[in-house]
């Protein structure tokens, strides 16, 4: 997990079988895996009917990857998001975070992983209105009892990293939507997670602010080495990722790599659209 910030040690769960299998599946010289999904299934029983939300999907996310997950309603996208976020357990298969097989963890162990090793970014920001920028970034540390000077300084560094160094004492009501999402992104990084899990992170933002947030994700991925898994329904947003994983009917439909040339075209197209929007607004 490359970063210029000092990482916290990851959790280790005794008896994490499956890690060796995931590591063995990687060829020599490949990057370590942030997460590995192996034949994952999830079934629900609704009114005596079994719903097969996931039907055995497999893919890896190496450290430093930037993956967009897409799919229509009923594809299993939300179910996969819940599993990756350790909010639910699979019916079968393996889900590895680093070397830990979270598919075999208890609820308490899953809560610990959620708290310390996954960074969440939500569509609606989920900030606490009474807290400042720095205090909102500190929230995950508060629940772990880590609120010393070192931790506060780390939160200040993260605020600066996302471009909020001049707004450390502002509260959410004093920030734009894009600035609030920047706070949420900084909060997601505070525990140096295996990956940042972004759920429709640009869904509530206009075109200009969407471009700003996607550029921030680009920088975090390229310059900081952060692993990003982004769930989106927008093709133009997914075009900014390095890979696009598509689900359909609970199955992996495709796993496509976006070439750097295509990503550059997507960036320029979105930036041009923003410039045109600004020009229209100024002429009105």
Short mmCIF file of C-alpha atoms in Angstrom, two decimals:
data_model
loop_
_atom_site.label_atom_id
_atom_site.label_comp_id
_atom_site.label_asym_id
_atom_site.label_seq_id
_atom_site.Cartn_x
_atom_site.Cartn_y
_atom_site.Cartn_z
CA UNK A 1 0.00 0.00 0.00
CA UNK A 2 2.37 2.72 -1.18
CA UNK A 3 1.88 6.09 0.48
CA UNK A 4 3.85 9.02 1.76
CA UNK A 5 1.88 8.73 5.01
CA UNK A 6 2.88 6.36 7.79
CA UNK A 7 0.65 3.24 7.58
CA UNK A 8 -1.04 1.54 10.47
CA UNK A 9 -0.39 -2.19 10.77
CA UNK A 10 -3.03 -4.40 9.10
CA UNK A 11 -5.01 -6.92 11.10
CA UNK A 12 -4.00 -10.55 10.98
CA UNK A 13 -6.51 -13.27 11.63
CA UNK A 14 -5.30 -16.68 12.78
CA UNK A 15 -6.20 -19.50 10.44
CA UNK A 16 -6.61 -17.33 7.35
CA UNK A 17 -6.63 -20.21 4.94
CA UNK A 18 -6.81 -19.33 1.31
CA UNK A 19 -4.15 -16.62 1.34
CA UNK A 20 -1.60 -19.06 0.02
CA UNK A 21 -3.91 -20.01 -2.82
CA UNK A 22 -4.40 -16.38 -3.80
CA UNK A 23 -0.70 -15.65 -3.64
CA UNK A 24 0.10 -18.77 -5.64
CA UNK A 25 -2.30 -17.63 -8.33
CA UNK A 26 -0.24 -14.51 -8.90
CA UNK A 27 2.72 -14.86 -11.22
CA UNK A 28 6.18 -13.94 -9.98
CA UNK A 29 6.80 -10.21 -10.20
CA UNK A 30 3.14 -9.20 -10.13
CA UNK A 31 1.89 -6.69 -7.59
CA UNK A 32 0.47 -7.99 -4.28
CA UNK A 33 -3.31 -8.23 -4.20
CA UNK A 34 -5.43 -5.72 -2.33
CA UNK A 35 -8.35 -8.12 -2.65
CA UNK A 36 -9.04 -11.42 -4.37
CA UNK A 37 -12.51 -12.76 -5.17
CA UNK A 38 -12.73 -16.52 -5.71
CA UNK A 39 -15.91 -18.17 -7.00
CA UNK A 40 -18.02 -15.93 -4.79
CA UNK A 41 -21.72 -16.67 -4.41
CA UNK A 42 -24.50 -15.05 -2.43
CA UNK A 43 -28.01 -16.37 -2.04
CA UNK A 44 -30.99 -14.85 -0.21
CA UNK A 45 -34.26 -16.47 0.73
CA UNK A 46 -37.21 -14.14 0.15
CA UNK A 47 -40.70 -15.49 0.87
CA UNK A 48 -39.53 -19.09 0.46
CA UNK A 49 -37.86 -18.25 -2.88
CA UNK A 50 -34.08 -18.45 -3.26
CA UNK A 51 -32.53 -15.44 -4.99
CA UNK A 52 -29.07 -16.09 -6.42
CA UNK A 53 -27.61 -12.58 -6.31
CA UNK A 54 -24.07 -13.73 -7.15
CA UNK A 55 -23.47 -16.98 -9.02
CA UNK A 56 -19.74 -17.57 -8.69
CA UNK A 57 -17.63 -14.59 -9.72
CA UNK A 58 -13.83 -14.38 -9.61
CA UNK A 59 -11.39 -11.55 -10.17
CA UNK A 60 -8.36 -9.98 -8.50
CA UNK A 61 -7.61 -6.36 -7.64
CA UNK A 62 -3.84 -5.78 -7.33
CA UNK A 63 -2.54 -3.04 -5.07
CA UNK A 64 -2.50 0.24 -6.95
CA UNK A 65 -5.33 -0.71 -9.31
CA UNK A 66 -8.29 1.54 -10.12
CA UNK A 67 -11.38 -0.54 -10.91
CA UNK A 68 -14.88 0.54 -11.86
CA UNK A 69 -17.69 -1.93 -11.18
CA UNK A 70 -20.79 -1.60 -13.36
CA UNK A 71 -23.98 -3.46 -14.05
CA UNK A 72 -27.72 -2.94 -14.48
CA UNK A 73 -30.25 -3.28 -11.69
CA UNK A 74 -30.32 -6.89 -10.52
CA UNK A 75 -26.79 -7.62 -11.75
CA UNK A 76 -25.39 -8.28 -8.26
CA UNK A 77 -23.47 -5.01 -8.11
CA UNK A 78 -24.91 -3.90 -4.77
CA UNK A 79 -24.43 -7.37 -3.30
CA UNK A 80 -20.79 -7.40 -4.35
CA UNK A 81 -20.36 -3.93 -2.86
CA UNK A 82 -21.71 -5.15 0.47
CA UNK A 83 -19.37 -8.16 0.43
CA UNK A 84 -16.31 -6.09 -0.47
CA UNK A 85 -17.21 -3.69 2.33
CA UNK A 86 -17.50 -6.59 4.81
CA UNK A 87 -21.11 -5.62 5.44
CA UNK A 88 -22.29 -9.13 4.59
CA UNK A 89 -20.88 -12.63 4.23
CA UNK A 90 -20.87 -14.75 1.05
CA UNK A 91 -22.80 -18.00 0.79
CA UNK A 92 -19.70 -19.70 -0.61
CA UNK A 93 -16.35 -18.90 -2.15
CA UNK A 94 -13.48 -16.83 -0.82
CA UNK A 95 -12.95 -13.11 -0.38
CA UNK A 96 -9.41 -12.14 0.57
CA UNK A 97 -8.35 -8.72 1.80
CA UNK A 98 -4.60 -8.78 1.66
CA UNK A 99 -3.77 -12.10 3.30
CA UNK A 100 -6.97 -12.35 5.34
CA UNK A 101 -9.89 -14.54 4.27
CA UNK A 102 -12.79 -12.36 5.39
CA UNK A 103 -15.35 -14.85 4.09
CA UNK A 104 -14.61 -16.96 7.19
CA UNK A 105 -14.64 -14.18 9.76
CA UNK A 106 -17.13 -13.62 12.55
CA UNK A 107 -19.30 -10.50 12.70
CA UNK A 108 -16.95 -8.93 15.27
CA UNK A 109 -13.93 -9.62 13.08
CA UNK A 110 -15.70 -8.14 10.06
CA UNK A 111 -16.52 -5.02 12.05
CA UNK A 112 -12.84 -4.68 12.95
CA UNK A 113 -11.84 -4.98 9.28
CA UNK A 114 -14.46 -2.40 8.24
CA UNK A 115 -13.21 -0.04 10.91
CA UNK A 116 -9.52 -0.32 10.17
CA UNK A 117 -8.82 -1.63 6.70
CA UNK A 118 -11.47 -0.40 4.25
CA UNK A 119 -12.02 3.22 3.27
CA UNK A 120 -15.62 4.08 2.40
CA UNK A 121 -16.76 6.99 0.21
CA UNK A 122 -20.53 7.40 -0.09
CA UNK A 123 -22.71 9.23 -2.57
CA UNK A 124 -24.22 11.38 0.20
CA UNK A 125 -20.87 12.14 1.95
CA UNK A 126 -22.12 11.00 5.43
CA UNK A 127 -20.36 13.80 7.30
CA UNK A 128 -21.28 14.87 10.83
CA UNK A 129 -22.62 18.40 10.55
CA UNK A 130 -21.41 19.57 13.97
CA UNK A 131 -17.78 18.60 13.32
CA UNK A 132 -15.06 20.47 11.46
CA UNK A 133 -13.18 19.14 8.43
CA UNK A 134 -10.37 17.75 10.59
CA UNK A 135 -12.78 16.29 13.14
CA UNK A 136 -14.78 14.51 10.43
CA UNK A 137 -11.60 12.98 9.06
CA UNK A 138 -10.79 11.82 12.61
CA UNK A 139 -14.09 9.97 13.11
CA UNK A 140 -12.77 6.46 12.29
CA UNK A 141 -9.92 7.03 14.75
CA UNK A 142 -12.35 8.20 17.44
CA UNK A 143 -14.07 4.82 17.45
CA UNK A 144 -10.68 3.18 17.91
CA UNK A 145 -9.66 5.48 20.78
CA UNK A 146 -6.80 7.00 18.77
CA UNK A 147 -7.04 10.78 19.11
CA UNK A 148 -3.51 11.86 19.98
CA UNK A 149 -1.45 14.64 18.45
CA UNK A 150 0.09 12.25 15.91
CA UNK A 151 -3.34 11.17 14.68
CA UNK A 152 -4.59 14.77 14.47
CA UNK A 153 -1.54 15.77 12.45
CA UNK A 154 -2.19 12.86 10.11
CA UNK A 155 -5.74 14.14 9.54
CA UNK A 156 -4.42 17.62 8.79
CA UNK A 157 -2.00 16.13 6.24
CA UNK A 158 -4.87 14.26 4.61
CA UNK A 159 -6.98 17.42 4.46
CA UNK A 160 -4.11 19.15 2.68
CA UNK A 161 -3.69 16.16 0.37
CA UNK A 162 -7.27 16.56 -0.90
CA UNK A 163 -6.98 20.34 -1.25
CA UNK A 164 -8.67 21.46 1.97
CA UNK A 165 -5.66 22.83 3.83
CA UNK A 166 -7.27 26.27 4.07
CA UNK A 167 -10.59 24.93 5.41
CA UNK A 168 -9.53 22.80 8.36
CA UNK A 169 -12.00 24.43 10.78
CA UNK A 170 -14.95 24.68 8.39
CA UNK A 171 -18.07 22.63 9.00
CA UNK A 172 -19.98 20.76 6.26
CA UNK A 173 -22.63 23.51 5.91
CA UNK A 174 -19.81 25.90 4.98
CA UNK A 175 -18.53 23.62 2.20
CA UNK A 176 -19.68 22.89 -1.34
CA UNK A 177 -20.75 19.38 -2.33
CA UNK A 178 -17.38 18.73 -3.92
CA UNK A 179 -15.53 19.94 -0.84
CA UNK A 180 -17.67 17.70 1.36
CA UNK A 181 -16.81 14.73 -0.84
CA UNK A 182 -13.12 15.64 -0.50
CA UNK A 183 -13.54 15.43 3.29
CA UNK A 184 -15.14 11.99 2.85
CA UNK A 185 -12.24 10.87 0.65
CA UNK A 186 -9.69 12.07 3.21
CA UNK A 187 -11.63 10.23 5.94
CA UNK A 188 -11.50 7.05 3.86
CA UNK A 189 -7.69 7.22 3.81
CA UNK A 190 -7.10 7.79 7.51
CA UNK A 191 -6.45 4.11 8.32
CA UNK A 192 -4.29 3.46 5.24
CA UNK A 193 -6.85 0.95 3.89
CA UNK A 194 -6.39 -2.03 1.61
CA UNK A 195 -8.59 -0.11 -0.81
CA UNK A 196 -10.99 2.80 -1.07
CA UNK A 197 -14.52 1.60 -1.84
CA UNK A 198 -16.41 4.42 -3.56
CA UNK A 199 -20.16 3.91 -3.97
CA UNK A 200 -21.49 6.28 -6.68
CA UNK A 201 -19.13 8.92 -5.27
CA UNK A 202 -19.98 11.42 -8.01
CA UNK A 203 -23.70 10.65 -8.14
CA UNK A 204 -24.77 13.85 -6.33
CA UNK A 205 -22.30 16.15 -8.09
CA UNK A 206 -22.53 18.38 -11.15
CA UNK A 207 -20.23 17.95 -14.14
CA UNK A 208 -17.58 20.39 -12.93
CA UNK A 209 -17.38 18.89 -9.45
CA UNK A 210 -17.47 15.34 -10.84
CA UNK A 211 -14.38 16.18 -12.90
CA UNK A 212 -12.64 17.56 -9.77
CA UNK A 213 -13.37 14.41 -7.76
CA UNK A 214 -12.30 12.08 -10.59
CA UNK A 215 -9.07 14.06 -10.97
CA UNK A 216 -8.50 13.63 -7.24
CA UNK A 217 -9.03 9.87 -7.57
CA UNK A 218 -6.56 9.89 -10.48
CA UNK A 219 -3.96 11.63 -8.32
CA UNK A 220 -4.53 9.35 -5.34
CA UNK A 221 -4.12 6.32 -7.58
CA UNK A 222 -1.20 7.51 -9.70
CA UNK A 223 0.78 9.59 -7.20
CA UNK A 224 -0.11 7.96 -3.87
CA UNK A 225 -0.49 4.38 -5.09
CA UNK A 226 -3.96 4.06 -3.60
CA UNK A 227 -6.18 1.16 -4.67
CA UNK A 228 -9.64 2.37 -5.68
CA UNK A 229 -12.75 0.28 -6.32
CA UNK A 230 -15.49 2.53 -7.66
CA UNK A 231 -19.10 1.48 -8.20
CA UNK A 232 -20.81 3.61 -10.85
CA UNK A 233 -23.60 3.50 -13.43
CA UNK A 234 -22.05 6.23 -15.59
CA UNK A 235 -19.94 5.13 -18.56
CA UNK A 236 -18.05 8.43 -18.66
CA UNK A 237 -17.03 7.95 -15.03
CA UNK A 238 -15.99 4.33 -15.55
CA UNK A 239 -13.88 5.43 -18.53
CA UNK A 240 -11.52 7.14 -16.06
CA UNK A 241 -10.65 3.87 -14.29
CA UNK A 242 -7.89 1.48 -15.31
CA UNK A 243 -10.34 -1.44 -15.50
CA UNK A 244 -14.08 -1.87 -15.89
CA UNK A 245 -15.67 -4.98 -14.37
CA UNK A 246 -19.25 -5.55 -15.55
CA UNK A 247 -21.75 -7.82 -13.85
CA UNK A 248 -24.96 -9.24 -15.28
CA UNK A 249 -27.41 -11.67 -13.69
CA UNK A 250 -24.97 -12.34 -10.84
CA UNK A 251 -22.16 -13.32 -13.20
CA UNK A 252 -18.98 -11.63 -14.37
CA UNK A 253 -19.89 -10.40 -17.85
CA UNK A 254 -16.58 -8.73 -18.72
CA UNK A 255 -13.33 -7.45 -17.24
CA UNK A 256 -11.88 -4.87 -19.60
CA UNK A 257 -8.71 -2.81 -19.31
CA UNK A 258 -8.98 0.84 -20.32
CA UNK A 259 -5.87 1.81 -22.25
CA UNK A 260 -4.04 4.90 -21.10
CA UNK A 261 -4.85 6.51 -24.43
CA UNK A 262 -8.57 5.90 -23.89
CA UNK A 263 -8.36 7.25 -20.34
CA UNK A 264 -6.64 10.39 -21.61
CA UNK A 265 -9.39 10.87 -24.19
CA UNK A 266 -12.02 10.45 -21.44
CA UNK A 267 -10.28 13.06 -19.27
CA UNK A 268 -10.06 15.56 -22.11
CA UNK A 269 -13.67 14.97 -23.14
CA UNK A 270 -14.93 15.61 -19.61
CA UNK A 271 -12.73 18.66 -19.14
CA UNK A 272 -13.93 20.10 -22.43
CA UNK A 273 -17.53 19.54 -21.37
CA UNK A 274 -16.82 21.42 -18.14
CA UNK A 275 -15.26 24.34 -20.04
CA UNK A 276 -18.30 24.51 -22.30
CA UNK A 277 -20.59 24.49 -19.26
CA UNK A 278 -18.66 27.32 -17.64
CA UNK A 279 -18.77 29.33 -20.87
CA UNK A 280 -22.56 28.91 -21.09
CA UNK A 281 -23.02 29.98 -17.48
CA UNK A 282 -20.89 33.08 -17.99
CA UNK A 283 -22.85 34.08 -21.08
CA UNK A 284 -26.22 33.87 -19.31
#
